[in-house]
Amino acid sequence: MCCSTAKWKREVVQDHKFDFVDVEVFRDGSPILRIKYGVLFILVIKAILIYSLDVGTAYQLITNTNLFGTNKDTGKKNIGIVIDANVRKWLYVVSIVASFSLLLWEWRKGRRIIRSRDIAYSYTNVVAYRFYSIRSYSHFCFFAQIGVTEHLWNRIAFFVYFTLKGWKRMIFADGPRQFLNALTLWDLMFPNGQFDWRPLLPNGAADFAKRAAFFTTTLSFCLWALSAILTAIACILYVPLLCNIRGNLKEYVCHKIDKR
């Protein structure tokens, strides 16, 4: 079944562009859709927040050389010190450069899609999708109508496709930083080999640098862990999905969008 030929084939349709669609017709003022529109802005802010948090954590690690070094109470080295400070610093630099390089590449690709005004590619590209949606609520409503499907395999296909789009960023750009973040969290919460609640307590300003690093690192790591879990689920679903669609996933998603 997995090796058989697909029963569908995507065809290039010239009129499937925004030039031939009046998106104002799809404008919907329902409260649920407006809430989803607000969530879109939250996601954009979250993306900016992740960059800011990682840069802030990197600053803490680079400028505070003793922040995660020898424990003052026991004189023992924390786990994070096993990795040399210079190595940690360059891991952060490389991962941040990789992150912004991927962002630049996505923006260049998104610009080409925006200029093409192709509906299917705009829907499947994060930059183009958010550009059109933030610029116009009517475009967001139009995209929301495209995403409506009752077929289970179509829902799975859309979930898998959009989730796996970010695997390069998750592994190569965010992975090294989050590995260091995990070591940082361990050093803060288990300084003597036992769990310590003090990093969670707001009182006292003596260890403000450690407390600030703890909260920024925790939030950054939790967001990455959530993305990793969703990516793992998408990978598991990809195998049965491939047997069902029997073709290229991106072409299948664009094919379903063109049919709407």
XYZ file of C-alpha atoms in Angstrom:
260
model
C 0.000 0.000 0.000
C 2.830 2.409 0.892
C 4.603 1.732 -2.408
C 1.571 2.119 -4.660
C 1.005 5.188 -6.809
C -0.876 8.140 -5.359
C -4.394 8.743 -6.624
C -3.949 12.514 -6.520
C -1.746 14.924 -8.449
C -1.262 18.617 -7.887
C -1.858 20.834 -10.889
C -0.723 24.424 -11.182
C -3.839 26.623 -11.269
C -3.095 30.145 -12.454
C -6.156 31.733 -10.872
C -5.311 30.429 -7.386
C -3.714 33.734 -6.492
C -4.849 36.614 -4.327
C -5.294 38.694 -7.486
C -8.398 36.649 -8.319
C -9.881 36.402 -4.804
C -11.845 39.000 -2.851
C -10.796 38.164 0.710
C -13.320 40.645 2.145
C -16.040 38.125 1.312
C -14.548 35.740 3.886
C -14.415 38.304 6.698
C -15.931 36.793 9.841
C -16.551 38.704 13.048
C -17.184 35.676 15.260
C -15.658 35.887 18.773
C -13.827 32.567 18.363
C -12.083 33.711 15.207
C -11.139 37.017 16.799
C -9.629 35.121 19.723
C -7.611 33.022 17.277
C -6.478 36.229 15.612
C -5.269 37.462 18.980
C -3.426 34.166 19.493
C -1.570 34.833 16.237
C -0.167 38.046 17.681
C 0.762 36.158 20.856
C 2.701 33.638 18.761
C 4.585 36.448 17.048
C 5.393 37.996 20.422
C 6.440 34.547 21.693
C 8.899 34.204 18.821
C 10.406 37.591 19.662
C 10.427 36.648 23.344
C 12.356 33.436 22.680
C 15.097 35.365 20.889
C 15.226 37.911 23.711
C 15.323 35.254 26.435
C 18.136 33.323 24.775
C 20.178 36.470 24.231
C 19.591 37.435 27.874
C 20.645 34.003 29.112
C 23.735 34.081 26.914
C 24.617 37.473 28.375
C 24.302 36.089 31.906
C 26.531 33.116 31.113
C 29.163 35.164 29.299
C 29.426 38.094 31.718
C 29.094 36.148 34.995
C 31.999 33.723 34.905
C 31.256 32.362 38.403
C 27.518 32.127 37.896
C 27.549 28.372 37.355
C 31.009 27.458 38.515
C 32.151 26.097 41.854
C 29.466 25.803 44.517
C 30.295 28.125 47.408
C 28.768 25.842 50.037
C 30.461 22.579 49.103
C 33.413 23.668 46.998
C 32.325 21.143 44.357
C 32.033 21.889 40.685
C 28.569 22.072 39.219
C 27.648 20.064 36.138
C 27.750 23.138 33.912
C 31.408 23.773 34.673
C 32.293 20.432 33.047
C 31.871 22.320 29.780
C 34.499 25.044 29.620
C 33.165 28.607 29.787
C 34.687 29.486 26.412
C 33.104 26.395 24.841
C 29.716 27.332 26.270
C 30.108 30.888 25.024
C 30.923 29.778 21.490
C 28.112 27.212 21.496
C 25.728 30.055 22.240
C 27.289 32.275 19.590
C 27.124 29.549 16.927
C 23.538 28.597 17.788
C 22.401 32.228 17.798
C 24.085 32.836 14.434
C 22.432 29.671 13.079
C 19.079 30.845 14.411
C 19.294 34.243 12.752
C 20.645 32.652 9.554
C 17.581 30.406 9.376
C 15.387 33.414 10.094
C 17.002 35.339 7.233
C 16.608 32.371 4.892
C 12.924 32.031 5.859
C 12.363 35.738 5.279
C 13.947 35.579 1.810
C 11.824 32.582 0.909
C 8.759 34.268 2.363
C 9.369 37.416 0.310
C 9.438 35.406 -2.917
C 6.169 33.719 -1.988
C 4.551 37.026 -1.045
C 5.547 38.476 -4.421
C 4.125 35.436 -6.217
C 0.778 35.957 -4.391
C 0.210 32.205 -4.596
C -2.457 31.171 -2.093
C -1.274 27.626 -1.345
C 2.371 28.577 -0.838
C 1.378 31.602 1.254
C -0.692 29.384 3.519
C 2.133 26.867 3.970
C 4.867 29.465 4.560
C 5.021 30.917 8.077
C 6.437 34.291 7.025
C 3.925 34.819 4.209
C 1.030 33.546 6.329
C 1.784 35.887 9.205
C 2.517 38.795 6.858
C -0.866 38.581 5.155
C -2.732 37.784 8.392
C -1.255 40.593 10.478
C -1.676 43.081 7.654
C -5.320 42.187 7.103
C -7.909 40.468 9.286
C -9.772 39.475 6.114
C -6.753 37.495 4.930
C -6.666 35.727 8.289
C -10.339 34.790 7.919
C -9.631 33.554 4.410
C -6.773 31.354 5.644
C -8.973 30.092 8.475
C -11.565 28.981 5.930
C -8.877 27.103 4.003
C -7.822 25.254 7.141
C -11.310 23.896 7.834
C -11.442 20.172 7.093
C -13.455 17.275 8.457
C -11.269 14.523 7.001
C -9.055 12.997 9.700
C -6.084 12.311 7.421
C -6.168 15.866 6.109
C -6.003 17.192 9.663
C -3.090 14.896 10.423
C -1.352 15.943 7.197
C -1.656 19.628 8.064
C -0.448 19.037 11.639
C 2.543 16.928 10.579
C 3.565 19.297 7.789
C 3.477 22.490 9.841
C 5.081 20.853 12.878
C 7.989 19.322 10.966
C 8.709 22.603 9.162
C 10.622 23.793 12.228
C 12.790 20.730 12.854
C 15.988 22.368 11.548
C 15.608 25.320 13.879
C 14.704 23.104 16.822
C 17.756 20.836 16.439
C 20.539 22.962 14.955
C 19.683 26.473 16.183
C 17.916 25.858 19.483
C 19.323 22.429 20.392
C 22.823 23.507 21.564
C 21.411 26.387 23.607
C 18.781 24.232 25.248
C 21.393 21.603 26.121
C 23.281 24.316 27.991
C 20.015 25.563 29.474
C 19.325 22.068 30.830
C 22.742 22.041 32.521
C 22.063 25.524 33.874
C 18.731 24.463 35.374
C 20.344 21.408 36.955
C 23.072 23.550 38.528
C 20.502 25.963 39.952
C 17.999 23.403 41.251
C 20.460 20.723 42.412
C 23.498 22.669 43.701
C 24.382 20.038 46.337
C 22.965 16.993 44.626
C 19.557 17.655 46.216
C 16.614 19.727 45.062
C 16.796 23.356 46.223
C 13.727 25.626 46.292
C 15.682 28.857 46.779
C 15.905 29.766 43.062
C 12.088 29.772 43.037
C 11.731 32.171 45.972
C 11.308 35.886 45.134
C 12.634 37.269 48.439
C 16.179 38.565 48.765
C 18.259 40.312 46.140
C 21.668 38.816 46.894
C 21.335 36.148 44.213
C 19.350 38.229 41.746
C 21.569 37.211 38.814
C 21.001 33.514 39.497
C 17.264 34.004 40.002
C 16.916 35.977 36.769
C 18.881 33.333 34.875
C 16.702 30.610 36.389
C 13.385 32.070 35.233
C 14.582 33.064 31.752
C 16.255 29.698 31.241
C 13.236 27.759 32.527
C 10.802 29.541 30.219
C 13.084 29.142 27.214
C 13.676 25.443 27.907
C 9.965 24.694 28.491
C 8.995 26.304 25.179
C 11.651 24.271 23.395
C 10.602 21.054 25.174
C 7.007 21.600 24.035
C 8.193 21.989 20.440
C 10.315 18.845 20.779
C 7.330 16.826 22.034
C 5.117 18.013 19.175
C 7.885 17.220 16.676
C 8.232 13.701 18.087
C 4.476 13.161 17.755
C 4.579 14.448 14.166
C 7.421 12.038 13.331
C 5.399 9.110 14.666
C 2.331 10.141 12.665
C 4.365 10.719 9.498
C 4.841 6.994 8.775
C 1.146 6.010 8.610
C 0.390 9.335 6.903
C 2.930 8.597 4.161
C 1.297 5.224 3.550
C -2.053 6.978 3.223
C -1.151 9.863 0.914
C 1.535 7.928 -1.044
C 3.333 11.051 -2.191
C 5.155 14.238 -1.223
C 3.643 15.781 1.908
C 4.079 19.405 0.829
C 2.554 18.728 -2.581
C -0.323 16.902 -0.907
C -1.034 19.827 1.436
C -0.879 22.327 -1.447
C -3.120 20.019 -3.495
C -5.750 20.027 -0.754
C -5.537 23.805 -0.469
C -5.962 24.252 -4.229
C -9.092 22.088 -4.158
C -10.850 24.379 -1.684
